[in-house]
Amino acid sequence: MSEPRGPLSTDPPGTVLAGTDWHDPGQAARALPEALRRFARPERLAELLHTARTDPRLLGLSEVRPWGNRMVLHEDPRSGARLRLQHWAGGDQDPHGRPHNHRWAFASTILHGSYVHRLYGDVPDVERRLAHGPATPLTERTESVGSLYVLAPEAVHSATAAAGTVSLLLRGPSVGAYAVRLNRDLTAFAERKSGIAHERRDDLPARLFTTADADALAALLSGLSVLA
């Protein structure tokens, strides 16, 4: 579901997230986009990057991946929601290009670049349609700078990013035991994902995310005039 960009409040993002029932799709769909707008303010992003660059817990939650780096900038202490900055390398190896869902609701916005976003319906609907052939998207659109959308945990989608795209994602706490991903032929749900703690050794990041990686992302955003 796309969300228009609205005026930014100066209230802390956590005030929007507090008290949200994350098992209620309507509440999650209202809270996440508004909080993400507040986090996405350039001066707020700069503050978060500066703080997170040396925070051991946030660095430990961040990832270096072949298809791009993902830096956790903030974890809300009351709700467990996490804010993640994503730098997309692009290419055919990015697993986000295969239809999948998530264990949590999330809102996302594009800070630089774009990606092709395909929506397939929810998991039960996709499973029913797979009986008649490979999955095909119900909707295809391009998310570009300023796009802001929110998806429920059961929503199946895929994203094919232009190299160098930067996005900001705010996710709620996990409400599902696992997420699923279609195989490369798009004929069956071939993978169950339960978070990085349950990844196979071969699927884990090759190395730890460091302060140097955080500084490289900050320099990139500054060069793109994303930060204040």
mmCIF file of C-alpha atoms in Angstrom:
data_model
loop_
_atom_site.group_PDB
_atom_site.id
_atom_site.type_symbol
_atom_site.label_atom_id
_atom_site.label_comp_id
_atom_site.label_asym_id
_atom_site.label_seq_id
_atom_site.Cartn_x
_atom_site.Cartn_y
_atom_site.Cartn_z
ATOM 1 C CA MET A 1 0.000 0.000 0.000
ATOM 2 C CA SER A 2 1.540 3.307 -1.057
ATOM 3 C CA GLU A 3 1.601 6.216 1.350
ATOM 4 C CA PRO A 4 1.801 9.886 0.340
ATOM 5 C CA ARG A 5 4.499 11.961 1.934
ATOM 6 C CA GLY A 6 2.982 14.270 4.498
ATOM 7 C CA PRO A 7 4.208 17.032 6.796
ATOM 8 C CA LEU A 8 6.811 15.895 9.298
ATOM 9 C CA SER A 9 6.079 16.089 12.994
ATOM 10 C CA THR A 10 8.786 17.016 15.472
ATOM 11 C CA ASP A 11 7.510 14.404 17.961
ATOM 12 C CA PRO A 12 9.887 11.464 18.560
ATOM 13 C CA PRO A 13 9.137 8.477 16.287
ATOM 14 C CA GLY A 14 8.800 6.220 19.328
ATOM 15 C CA THR A 15 5.663 8.057 20.419
ATOM 16 C CA VAL A 16 3.927 6.784 17.274
ATOM 17 C CA LEU A 17 5.113 3.206 17.782
ATOM 18 C CA ALA A 18 4.276 2.986 21.482
ATOM 19 C CA GLY A 19 1.139 1.021 22.217
ATOM 20 C CA THR A 20 0.798 -0.404 18.685
ATOM 21 C CA ASP A 21 -0.759 -3.857 18.558
ATOM 22 C CA TRP A 22 1.521 -5.463 15.988
ATOM 23 C CA HIS A 23 -0.924 -8.311 15.406
ATOM 24 C CA ASP A 24 -3.464 -5.734 14.195
ATOM 25 C CA PRO A 25 -2.648 -4.941 10.526
ATOM 26 C CA GLY A 26 -4.536 -1.657 10.666
ATOM 27 C CA GLN A 27 -2.573 -0.346 13.630
ATOM 28 C CA ALA A 28 0.752 -1.383 12.114
ATOM 29 C CA ALA A 29 -0.185 0.225 8.781
ATOM 30 C CA ARG A 30 -0.895 3.520 10.536
ATOM 31 C CA ALA A 31 2.054 3.616 12.925
ATOM 32 C CA LEU A 32 4.944 2.533 10.682
ATOM 33 C CA PRO A 33 4.692 5.111 7.855
ATOM 34 C CA GLU A 34 4.280 8.037 10.243
ATOM 35 C CA ALA A 35 7.248 6.950 12.361
ATOM 36 C CA LEU A 36 9.349 6.352 9.240
ATOM 37 C CA ARG A 37 8.646 9.886 7.988
ATOM 38 C CA ARG A 38 10.005 11.240 11.256
ATOM 39 C CA PHE A 39 13.112 9.029 11.120
ATOM 40 C CA ALA A 40 13.754 10.016 7.494
ATOM 41 C CA ARG A 41 14.298 13.702 8.230
ATOM 42 C CA PRO A 42 17.875 14.487 7.099
ATOM 43 C CA GLU A 43 18.976 15.890 10.442
ATOM 44 C CA ARG A 44 17.493 12.892 12.287
ATOM 45 C CA LEU A 45 19.226 10.458 9.928
ATOM 46 C CA ALA A 46 22.557 12.184 10.487
ATOM 47 C CA GLU A 47 22.127 11.894 14.266
ATOM 48 C CA LEU A 48 21.220 8.219 14.048
ATOM 49 C CA LEU A 49 24.187 7.404 11.825
ATOM 50 C CA HIS A 50 26.549 9.192 14.180
ATOM 51 C CA THR A 51 25.223 7.317 17.208
ATOM 52 C CA ALA A 52 24.935 3.887 15.571
ATOM 53 C CA ARG A 53 28.427 3.897 14.054
ATOM 54 C CA THR A 54 29.991 2.880 17.382
ATOM 55 C CA ASP A 55 27.064 1.104 19.043
ATOM 56 C CA PRO A 56 28.116 -2.573 19.442
ATOM 57 C CA ARG A 57 24.554 -3.897 19.501
ATOM 58 C CA LEU A 58 23.428 -1.999 16.397
ATOM 59 C CA LEU A 59 26.617 -2.900 14.537
ATOM 60 C CA GLY A 60 26.014 -6.532 15.495
ATOM 61 C CA LEU A 61 22.522 -6.391 13.995
ATOM 62 C CA SER A 62 23.858 -4.879 10.754
ATOM 63 C CA GLU A 63 24.999 -7.016 7.824
ATOM 64 C CA VAL A 64 27.516 -7.052 4.995
ATOM 65 C CA ARG A 65 26.031 -8.987 2.075
ATOM 66 C CA PRO A 66 27.120 -9.564 -1.537
ATOM 67 C CA TRP A 67 23.975 -7.790 -2.727
ATOM 68 C CA GLY A 68 24.429 -4.782 -0.421
ATOM 69 C CA ASN A 69 24.994 -3.610 3.126
ATOM 70 C CA ARG A 70 22.219 -3.228 5.709
ATOM 71 C CA MET A 71 22.852 -1.019 8.739
ATOM 72 C CA VAL A 72 20.509 -0.968 11.727
ATOM 73 C CA LEU A 73 20.321 2.655 12.854
ATOM 74 C CA HIS A 74 17.890 2.316 15.740
ATOM 75 C CA GLU A 75 16.014 -0.232 17.806
ATOM 76 C CA ASP A 76 12.995 1.133 19.652
ATOM 77 C CA PRO A 77 13.250 -0.057 23.278
ATOM 78 C CA ARG A 78 9.499 -0.176 23.862
ATOM 79 C CA SER A 79 8.194 -1.767 20.690
ATOM 80 C CA GLY A 80 11.224 -3.642 19.396
ATOM 81 C CA ALA A 81 10.819 -1.922 16.014
ATOM 82 C CA ARG A 82 14.056 -1.519 14.028
ATOM 83 C CA LEU A 83 15.153 1.100 11.531
ATOM 84 C CA ARG A 84 17.462 -0.184 8.793
ATOM 85 C CA LEU A 85 19.422 1.687 6.129
ATOM 86 C CA GLN A 86 19.911 -0.430 3.007
ATOM 87 C CA HIS A 87 22.473 0.134 0.261
ATOM 88 C CA TRP A 88 21.566 -2.073 -2.697
ATOM 89 C CA ALA A 89 24.385 -3.325 -4.918
ATOM 90 C CA GLY A 90 21.944 -4.687 -7.495
ATOM 91 C CA GLY A 91 22.589 -7.727 -9.667
ATOM 92 C CA ASP A 92 21.054 -11.149 -10.209
ATOM 93 C CA GLN A 93 22.284 -12.579 -6.902
ATOM 94 C CA ASP A 94 20.035 -10.373 -4.779
ATOM 95 C CA PRO A 95 17.485 -12.713 -3.126
ATOM 96 C CA HIS A 96 15.020 -9.825 -2.808
ATOM 97 C CA GLY A 97 14.330 -10.337 -6.509
ATOM 98 C CA ARG A 98 12.572 -13.609 -5.690
ATOM 99 C CA PRO A 99 9.033 -13.369 -4.264
ATOM 100 C CA HIS A 100 8.991 -13.582 -0.471
ATOM 101 C CA ASN A 101 7.190 -12.334 2.606
ATOM 102 C CA HIS A 102 8.454 -11.226 6.026
ATOM 103 C CA ARG A 103 7.843 -12.149 9.650
ATOM 104 C CA TRP A 104 6.984 -8.547 10.394
ATOM 105 C CA ALA A 105 5.092 -5.563 9.005
ATOM 106 C CA PHE A 106 7.287 -2.828 7.578
ATOM 107 C CA ALA A 107 7.322 0.555 5.899
ATOM 108 C CA SER A 108 9.986 1.565 3.383
ATOM 109 C CA THR A 109 11.022 4.712 1.578
ATOM 110 C CA ILE A 110 13.597 5.413 -1.142
ATOM 111 C CA LEU A 111 16.348 7.938 -0.408
ATOM 112 C CA HIS A 112 18.269 7.490 -3.667
ATOM 113 C CA GLY A 113 17.796 5.411 -6.807
ATOM 114 C CA SER A 114 14.857 3.117 -7.456
ATOM 115 C CA TYR A 115 13.654 -0.456 -7.634
ATOM 116 C CA VAL A 116 11.027 -2.409 -9.498
ATOM 117 C CA HIS A 117 8.515 -3.622 -6.922
ATOM 118 C CA ARG A 118 6.245 -6.577 -7.666
ATOM 119 C CA LEU A 119 3.281 -7.527 -5.450
ATOM 120 C CA TYR A 120 1.839 -11.055 -5.561
ATOM 121 C CA GLY A 121 -0.888 -11.072 -2.893
ATOM 122 C CA ASP A 122 -0.719 -12.787 0.481
ATOM 123 C CA VAL A 123 0.884 -16.168 1.146
ATOM 124 C CA PRO A 124 -2.336 -18.277 1.067
ATOM 125 C CA ASP A 125 -3.464 -16.610 -2.160
ATOM 126 C CA VAL A 126 -0.096 -17.224 -3.833
ATOM 127 C CA GLU A 127 -0.139 -20.859 -2.690
ATOM 128 C CA ARG A 128 -3.553 -21.361 -4.285
ATOM 129 C CA ARG A 129 -2.420 -19.822 -7.577
ATOM 130 C CA LEU A 130 0.743 -21.952 -7.671
ATOM 131 C CA ALA A 131 -1.472 -24.968 -8.344
ATOM 132 C CA HIS A 132 -2.083 -23.473 -11.811
ATOM 133 C CA GLY A 133 1.467 -22.476 -12.722
ATOM 134 C CA PRO A 134 4.380 -20.192 -11.778
ATOM 135 C CA ALA A 135 3.641 -17.136 -9.665
ATOM 136 C CA THR A 136 2.978 -13.912 -11.537
ATOM 137 C CA PRO A 137 2.711 -10.462 -9.948
ATOM 138 C CA LEU A 138 -0.658 -8.836 -9.473
ATOM 139 C CA THR A 139 0.938 -5.392 -9.527
ATOM 140 C CA GLU A 140 4.275 -4.047 -10.734
ATOM 141 C CA ARG A 141 5.475 -0.531 -10.060
ATOM 142 C CA THR A 142 8.677 1.466 -9.669
ATOM 143 C CA GLU A 143 9.544 2.803 -6.237
ATOM 144 C CA SER A 144 11.641 5.945 -6.651
ATOM 145 C CA VAL A 145 12.897 8.769 -4.439
ATOM 146 C CA GLY A 146 10.079 9.839 -2.154
ATOM 147 C CA SER A 147 8.084 6.626 -2.508
ATOM 148 C CA LEU A 148 6.790 5.362 0.829
ATOM 149 C CA TYR A 149 4.780 2.176 1.255
ATOM 150 C CA VAL A 150 3.819 -0.316 3.954
ATOM 151 C CA LEU A 151 3.342 -4.091 3.741
ATOM 152 C CA ALA A 152 1.778 -6.611 6.113
ATOM 153 C CA PRO A 153 3.761 -9.718 7.152
ATOM 154 C CA GLU A 154 1.788 -12.096 4.920
ATOM 155 C CA ALA A 155 2.249 -9.933 1.787
ATOM 156 C CA VAL A 156 4.430 -11.566 -0.885
ATOM 157 C CA HIS A 157 6.588 -9.190 -2.902
ATOM 158 C CA SER A 158 9.905 -8.856 -4.714
ATOM 159 C CA ALA A 159 12.239 -5.942 -5.402
ATOM 160 C CA THR A 160 14.824 -5.553 -8.155
ATOM 161 C CA ALA A 161 16.986 -2.547 -7.361
ATOM 162 C CA ALA A 162 19.089 -0.323 -9.549
ATOM 163 C CA ALA A 163 22.710 -0.523 -8.404
ATOM 164 C CA GLY A 164 23.451 2.078 -5.747
ATOM 165 C CA THR A 165 19.875 2.464 -4.535
ATOM 166 C CA VAL A 166 19.541 3.520 -0.896
ATOM 167 C CA SER A 167 16.381 2.830 1.074
ATOM 168 C CA LEU A 168 15.230 3.231 4.655
ATOM 169 C CA LEU A 169 13.086 0.489 6.191
ATOM 170 C CA LEU A 170 11.244 0.497 9.503
ATOM 171 C CA ARG A 171 10.053 -2.929 10.646
ATOM 172 C CA GLY A 172 7.886 -3.905 13.555
ATOM 173 C CA PRO A 173 8.623 -6.852 15.845
ATOM 174 C CA SER A 174 8.255 -10.354 14.439
ATOM 175 C CA VAL A 175 4.712 -11.711 14.586
ATOM 176 C CA GLY A 176 5.345 -14.854 12.501
ATOM 177 C CA ALA A 177 7.559 -17.857 13.195
ATOM 178 C CA TYR A 178 9.039 -17.810 9.696
ATOM 179 C CA ALA A 179 8.841 -16.208 6.262
ATOM 180 C CA VAL A 180 8.863 -17.998 2.897
ATOM 181 C CA ARG A 181 10.552 -17.460 -0.456
ATOM 182 C CA LEU A 182 9.734 -18.918 -3.855
ATOM 183 C CA ASN A 183 12.239 -20.992 -5.791
ATOM 184 C CA ARG A 184 13.931 -19.560 -8.885
ATOM 185 C CA ASP A 185 11.290 -21.078 -11.156
ATOM 186 C CA LEU A 186 8.571 -19.341 -9.104
ATOM 187 C CA THR A 187 6.675 -22.642 -8.850
ATOM 188 C CA ALA A 188 6.864 -23.399 -5.104
ATOM 189 C CA PHE A 189 7.783 -21.933 -1.744
ATOM 190 C CA ALA A 190 11.216 -23.502 -1.390
ATOM 191 C CA GLU A 191 12.646 -21.708 1.639
ATOM 192 C CA ARG A 192 11.574 -20.891 5.168
ATOM 193 C CA LYS A 193 13.438 -18.025 6.827
ATOM 194 C CA SER A 194 13.426 -17.614 10.613
ATOM 195 C CA GLY A 195 15.994 -14.841 10.997
ATOM 196 C CA ILE A 196 19.774 -14.661 10.882
ATOM 197 C CA ALA A 197 20.128 -16.629 14.138
ATOM 198 C CA HIS A 198 18.814 -19.683 12.267
ATOM 199 C CA GLU A 199 20.709 -19.207 8.990
ATOM 200 C CA ARG A 200 22.885 -21.971 7.623
ATOM 201 C CA ARG A 201 26.604 -21.253 7.901
ATOM 202 C CA ASP A 202 26.869 -20.756 4.130
ATOM 203 C CA ASP A 203 24.119 -18.114 4.251
ATOM 204 C CA LEU A 204 25.653 -16.005 7.026
ATOM 205 C CA PRO A 205 27.390 -12.700 6.256
ATOM 206 C CA ALA A 206 31.009 -13.215 5.209
ATOM 207 C CA ARG A 207 32.243 -10.725 7.826
ATOM 208 C CA LEU A 208 31.020 -8.427 10.583
ATOM 209 C CA PHE A 209 29.661 -4.960 9.873
ATOM 210 C CA THR A 210 32.094 -2.393 11.294
ATOM 211 C CA THR A 211 32.355 1.290 12.092
ATOM 212 C CA ALA A 212 34.280 1.679 8.834
ATOM 213 C CA ASP A 213 31.259 0.299 6.941
ATOM 214 C CA ALA A 214 29.013 2.752 8.791
ATOM 215 C CA ASP A 215 31.314 5.642 7.924
ATOM 216 C CA ALA A 216 31.319 4.589 4.265
ATOM 217 C CA LEU A 217 27.500 4.680 4.239
ATOM 218 C CA ALA A 218 27.496 8.087 5.930
ATOM 219 C CA ALA A 219 29.959 9.436 3.350
ATOM 220 C CA LEU A 220 27.804 8.017 0.562
ATOM 221 C CA LEU A 221 24.652 9.673 1.896
ATOM 222 C CA SER A 222 26.468 12.958 2.405
ATOM 223 C CA GLY A 223 27.697 12.841 -1.187
ATOM 224 C CA LEU A 224 24.135 12.219 -2.356
ATOM 225 C CA SER A 225 22.906 15.188 -0.274
ATOM 226 C CA VAL A 226 20.622 12.880 1.698
ATOM 227 C CA LEU A 227 21.921 14.049 5.080
ATOM 228 C CA ALA A 228 21.571 17.511 6.571
#
